[in-house]
GROMACS .gro file of C-alpha atoms in nm:
model
  230
    1MET     CA    1   0.000   0.000   0.000
    2LYS     CA    2   0.128   0.344  -0.095
    3PRO     CA    3   0.040   0.659   0.100
    4VAL     CA    4  -0.258   0.828  -0.066
    5LEU     CA    5  -0.256   1.184   0.064
    6ASP     CA    6  -0.569   1.397   0.087
    7SER     CA    7  -0.413   1.708  -0.066
    8ALA     CA    8  -0.149   1.806  -0.319
    9VAL     CA    9  -0.002   2.051  -0.068
   10LYS     CA   10   0.074   1.763   0.171
   11ALA     CA   11   0.223   1.564  -0.116
   12VAL     CA   12   0.483   1.832  -0.194
   13GLU     CA   13   0.562   1.939   0.162
   14ASP     CA   14   0.902   1.767   0.155
   15ILE     CA   15   1.012   1.957  -0.157
   16LYS     CA   16   1.247   2.224  -0.027
   17ASP     CA   17   1.402   2.533  -0.182
   18GLY     CA   18   1.678   2.435  -0.425
   19SER     CA   19   1.536   2.091  -0.507
   20THR     CA   20   1.572   1.931  -0.848
   21LEU     CA   21   1.244   1.818  -1.003
   22LEU     CA   22   1.157   1.597  -1.298
   23VAL     CA   23   0.808   1.690  -1.419
   24GLY     CA   24   0.604   1.476  -1.657
   25GLY     CA   25   0.404   1.583  -1.958
   26PHE     CA   26   0.440   1.724  -2.305
   27GLY     CA   27   0.296   2.069  -2.364
   28LEU     CA   28  -0.009   2.059  -2.136
   29VAL     CA   29  -0.076   1.688  -2.192
   30GLY     CA   30  -0.009   1.461  -1.896
   31ILE     CA   31   0.125   1.732  -1.666
   32PRO     CA   32   0.073   1.700  -1.288
   33GLU     CA   33  -0.147   2.011  -1.268
   34ASN     CA   34  -0.241   1.976  -0.902
   35LEU     CA   35   0.113   1.914  -0.780
   36ILE     CA   36   0.237   2.217  -0.974
   37LEU     CA   37  -0.040   2.432  -0.824
   38ALA     CA   38   0.059   2.308  -0.478
   39LEU     CA   39   0.419   2.418  -0.535
   40VAL     CA   40   0.292   2.758  -0.645
   41GLU     CA   41   0.090   2.783  -0.325
   42LYS     CA   42   0.382   2.663  -0.113
   43GLY     CA   43   0.618   2.916  -0.272
   44THR     CA   44   0.910   2.674  -0.305
   45LYS     CA   45   1.188   2.856  -0.491
   46ASP     CA   46   1.531   2.814  -0.654
   47LEU     CA   47   1.407   2.499  -0.823
   48THR     CA   48   1.585   2.318  -1.103
   49VAL     CA   49   1.309   2.178  -1.323
   50ILE     CA   50   1.364   1.912  -1.589
   51SER     CA   51   1.074   1.872  -1.829
   52ASN     CA   52   1.011   1.867  -2.202
   53ASN     CA   53   0.893   2.228  -2.192
   54CYS     CA   54   0.789   2.497  -1.943
   55GLY     CA   55   0.414   2.503  -1.994
   56VAL     CA   56   0.239   2.814  -2.121
   57ASP     CA   57   0.229   3.162  -1.971
   58ASP     CA   58  -0.071   3.102  -1.747
   59TRP     CA   59  -0.073   2.728  -1.680
   60GLY     CA   60   0.143   2.433  -1.586
   61LEU     CA   61   0.508   2.504  -1.517
   62GLY     CA   62   0.449   2.853  -1.657
   63LEU     CA   63   0.292   2.939  -1.319
   64LEU     CA   64   0.614   2.853  -1.135
   65LEU     CA   65   0.808   3.048  -1.394
   66LYS     CA   66   0.584   3.352  -1.354
   67ASN     CA   67   0.640   3.343  -0.977
   68LYS     CA   68   1.020   3.328  -1.025
   69GLN     CA   69   1.032   2.992  -0.845
   70ILE     CA   70   1.246   2.825  -1.113
   71LYS     CA   71   1.619   2.894  -1.101
   72LYS     CA   72   1.715   2.662  -1.387
   73MET     CA   73   1.508   2.501  -1.660
   74VAL     CA   74   1.628   2.191  -1.844
   75GLY     CA   75   1.415   2.104  -2.145
   76SER     CA   76   1.387   2.062  -2.520
   77TYR     CA   77   1.118   2.310  -2.626
   78VAL     CA   78   1.045   2.671  -2.532
   79GLY     CA   79   0.816   2.792  -2.807
   80GLU     CA   80   0.484   2.846  -2.626
   81ASN     CA   81   0.590   3.065  -2.334
   82LYS     CA   82   0.660   3.436  -2.378
   83GLU     CA   83   0.755   3.482  -2.013
   84PHE     CA   84   1.014   3.208  -2.051
   85GLU     CA   85   1.157   3.388  -2.352
   86ARG     CA   86   1.167   3.715  -2.159
   87GLN     CA   87   1.346   3.560  -1.859
   88VAL     CA   88   1.600   3.387  -2.082
   89LEU     CA   89   1.683   3.702  -2.278
   90SER     CA   90   1.710   3.909  -1.961
   91GLY     CA   91   1.935   3.653  -1.789
   92GLU     CA   92   1.687   3.590  -1.507
   93ILE     CA   93   1.690   3.212  -1.551
   94GLU     CA   94   1.946   2.947  -1.641
   95VAL     CA   95   1.850   2.728  -1.936
   96ASP     CA   96   1.990   2.401  -2.064
   97LEU     CA   97   1.834   2.310  -2.400
   98ILE     CA   98   1.868   1.946  -2.498
   99PRO     CA   99   1.755   1.765  -2.816
  100GLN     CA  100   1.426   1.598  -2.732
  101GLY     CA  101   1.541   1.244  -2.805
  102THR     CA  102   1.855   1.298  -2.600
  103LEU     CA  103   1.651   1.437  -2.311
  104ALA     CA  104   1.420   1.135  -2.316
  105GLU     CA  105   1.712   0.893  -2.325
  106ARG     CA  106   1.902   1.076  -2.050
  107ILE     CA  107   1.598   1.045  -1.823
  108ARG     CA  108   1.543   0.680  -1.919
  109ALA     CA  109   1.911   0.606  -1.856
  110GLY     CA  110   1.903   0.777  -1.518
  111GLY     CA  111   1.602   0.572  -1.411
  112ALA     CA  112   1.773   0.252  -1.529
  113GLY     CA  113   2.093   0.328  -1.337
  114ILE     CA  114   2.296   0.391  -1.653
  115PRO     CA  115   2.541   0.677  -1.585
  116ALA     CA  116   2.607   0.779  -1.947
  117PHE     CA  117   2.566   0.681  -2.312
  118TYR     CA  118   2.680   0.793  -2.658
  119THR     CA  119   2.448   0.962  -2.910
  120PRO     CA  120   2.503   1.124  -3.251
  121ALA     CA  121   2.257   1.406  -3.176
  122GLY     CA  122   2.432   1.739  -3.137
  123VAL     CA  123   2.768   1.644  -3.286
  124GLY     CA  124   2.926   1.948  -3.451
  125THR     CA  125   2.688   2.194  -3.280
  126PRO     CA  126   2.718   2.414  -2.968
  127ILE     CA  127   2.557   2.127  -2.775
  128ALA     CA  128   2.884   1.936  -2.812
  129GLU     CA  129   3.100   2.203  -2.650
  130GLY     CA  130   3.295   2.062  -2.357
  131LYS     CA  131   3.161   1.710  -2.401
  132GLU     CA  132   3.355   1.393  -2.467
  133THR     CA  133   3.325   1.252  -2.819
  134ARG     CA  134   3.410   0.911  -2.954
  135SER     CA  135   3.405   0.748  -3.295
  136PHE     CA  136   3.215   0.425  -3.359
  137ASN     CA  137   3.236   0.270  -3.705
  138GLY     CA  138   3.361   0.598  -3.845
  139LYS     CA  139   3.083   0.813  -3.697
  140GLU     CA  140   3.120   1.067  -3.414
  141TYR     CA  141   2.910   1.044  -3.099
  142LEU     CA  142   2.867   1.258  -2.787
  143LEU     CA  143   2.880   1.126  -2.434
  144GLU     CA  144   2.563   1.230  -2.249
  145GLU     CA  145   2.498   1.165  -1.880
  146GLY     CA  146   2.185   1.007  -1.736
  147ILE     CA  147   1.949   1.237  -1.546
  148VAL     CA  148   1.814   1.179  -1.197
  149ALA     CA  149   1.632   1.418  -0.964
  150ASP     CA  150   1.534   1.466  -0.601
  151PHE     CA  151   1.165   1.437  -0.690
  152SER     CA  152   0.959   1.321  -0.987
  153LEU     CA  153   0.610   1.467  -1.032
  154ILE     CA  154   0.393   1.265  -1.268
  155ARG     CA  155   0.035   1.229  -1.386
  156ALA     CA  156  -0.160   0.908  -1.452
  157ALA     CA  157  -0.516   0.837  -1.560
  158LYS     CA  158  -0.556   0.544  -1.324
  159GLY     CA  159  -0.367   0.392  -1.035
  160ASP     CA  160  -0.417   0.130  -0.768
  161LYS     CA  161  -0.332   0.148  -0.399
  162ALA     CA  162  -0.002  -0.031  -0.461
  163GLY     CA  163   0.110   0.257  -0.683
  164ASN     CA  164   0.076   0.077  -1.016
  165LEU     CA  165  -0.012   0.331  -1.285
  166ILE     CA  166  -0.176   0.351  -1.626
  167TYR     CA  167  -0.141   0.659  -1.848
  168ASN     CA  168  -0.391   0.775  -2.108
  169LYS     CA  169  -0.269   0.794  -2.469
  170THR     CA  170  -0.003   1.067  -2.518
  171ALA     CA  171   0.034   1.117  -2.143
  172ARG     CA  172   0.270   0.819  -2.180
  173ASN     CA  173   0.524   1.055  -2.339
  174PHE     CA  174   0.766   1.141  -2.058
  175ASN     CA  175   0.574   1.023  -1.751
  176PRO     CA  176   0.686   0.656  -1.739
  177MET     CA  177   1.058   0.731  -1.765
  178ILE     CA  178   1.033   1.025  -1.524
  179ALA     CA  179   0.860   0.800  -1.272
  180ALA     CA  180   1.174   0.585  -1.256
  181ALA     CA  181   1.433   0.866  -1.236
  182GLY     CA  182   1.336   1.046  -0.917
  183SER     CA  183   1.452   0.960  -0.565
  184VAL     CA  184   1.093   1.028  -0.457
  185THR     CA  185   0.812   0.994  -0.711
  186ILE     CA  186   0.480   1.161  -0.643
  187ALA     CA  187   0.191   1.062  -0.870
  188GLU     CA  188  -0.142   1.234  -0.913
  189VAL     CA  189  -0.406   1.001  -1.053
  190GLU     CA  190  -0.753   1.073  -1.183
  191GLU     CA  191  -0.899   0.741  -1.069
  192LEU     CA  192  -0.781   0.524  -0.779
  193VAL     CA  193  -0.880   0.157  -0.768
  194GLU     CA  194  -0.817  -0.136  -0.537
  195ILE     CA  195  -0.514  -0.361  -0.570
  196GLY     CA  196  -0.584  -0.630  -0.828
  197GLU     CA  197  -0.825  -0.425  -1.039
  198LEU     CA  198  -0.560  -0.329  -1.293
  199HIS     CA  199  -0.465  -0.602  -1.538
  200PRO     CA  200  -0.090  -0.669  -1.500
  201ASP     CA  201  -0.039  -0.650  -1.878
  202HIS     CA  202  -0.188  -0.299  -1.885
  203ILE     CA  203   0.034  -0.139  -1.619
  204HIS     CA  204   0.277   0.120  -1.754
  205THR     CA  205   0.458   0.211  -1.429
  206PRO     CA  206   0.500  -0.053  -1.155
  207GLY     CA  207   0.428   0.065  -0.803
  208VAL     CA  208   0.789   0.006  -0.694
  209TYR     CA  209   0.875   0.342  -0.853
  210VAL     CA  210   0.603   0.539  -0.670
  211GLN     CA  211   0.633   0.670  -0.315
  212LYS     CA  212   0.326   0.895  -0.276
  213MET     CA  213  -0.006   0.953  -0.453
  214ILE     CA  214  -0.292   1.196  -0.463
  215VAL     CA  215  -0.626   1.172  -0.642
  216GLY     CA  216  -0.729   1.480  -0.834
  217THR     CA  217  -0.926   1.592  -1.134
  218GLN     CA  218  -0.771   1.821  -1.394
  219GLU     CA  219  -0.883   2.118  -1.596
  220LYS     CA  220  -0.697   1.968  -1.894
  221ARG     CA  221  -0.655   2.298  -2.073
  222ILE     CA  222  -0.591   2.310  -2.446
  223GLU     CA  223  -0.245   2.442  -2.529
  224ARG     CA  224  -0.333   2.571  -2.875
  225LEU     CA  225  -0.688   2.555  -3.004
  226THR     CA  226  -0.713   2.490  -3.378
  227VAL     CA  227  -1.045   2.481  -3.559
  228LYS     CA  228  -1.127   2.368  -3.909
  229GLN     CA  229  -1.165   2.648  -4.157
  230GLY     CA  230  -1.481   2.638  -4.368
   0.00000   0.00000   0.00000
């Protein structure tokens, strides 16, 4: 049985100033909305956040950004957040941009206990500056280190009381690998069921990776609304 806390604020109470966080989701899909809102309420600052992107100006990680709670952002995409752009250009935030495939593999490697791996992505670009390179079969590769964090914040559609999780569709993007790469993983789930109700073949994240859970509904905002032109 995993602790199922009655509020997101209680779930994040151990996250202190200066912590490193891995945060699931892609755009606004599969983000732990309630846990992010709890951090906003708590006012935790000087955070290093590792996530695909930094939300939008008024939702998701963009709320932490707006409150100046993020000291460093590690991600692969910044295109939907004007405040992020402003803080980067003004030198108010540290940024480490990583090719998306490399970011995903660094997180997966960290969760698997793999300290580093070689990848061709970024060879011959500024991303390669200061990094070890090695040739395999006549092709150059960069050495990239696995990523781990103090806390992982993730979102699942369904979970059981043992912490086993199932994600809905594209919410499987970064959430499963992030679940494995945090020292403490906190999951918010939309539906909580009894142990044994989830078919073992359907589980995406085994409960061994999860330390705490909350149950919470989401607003599930649309990042960019596109309608068909007549």
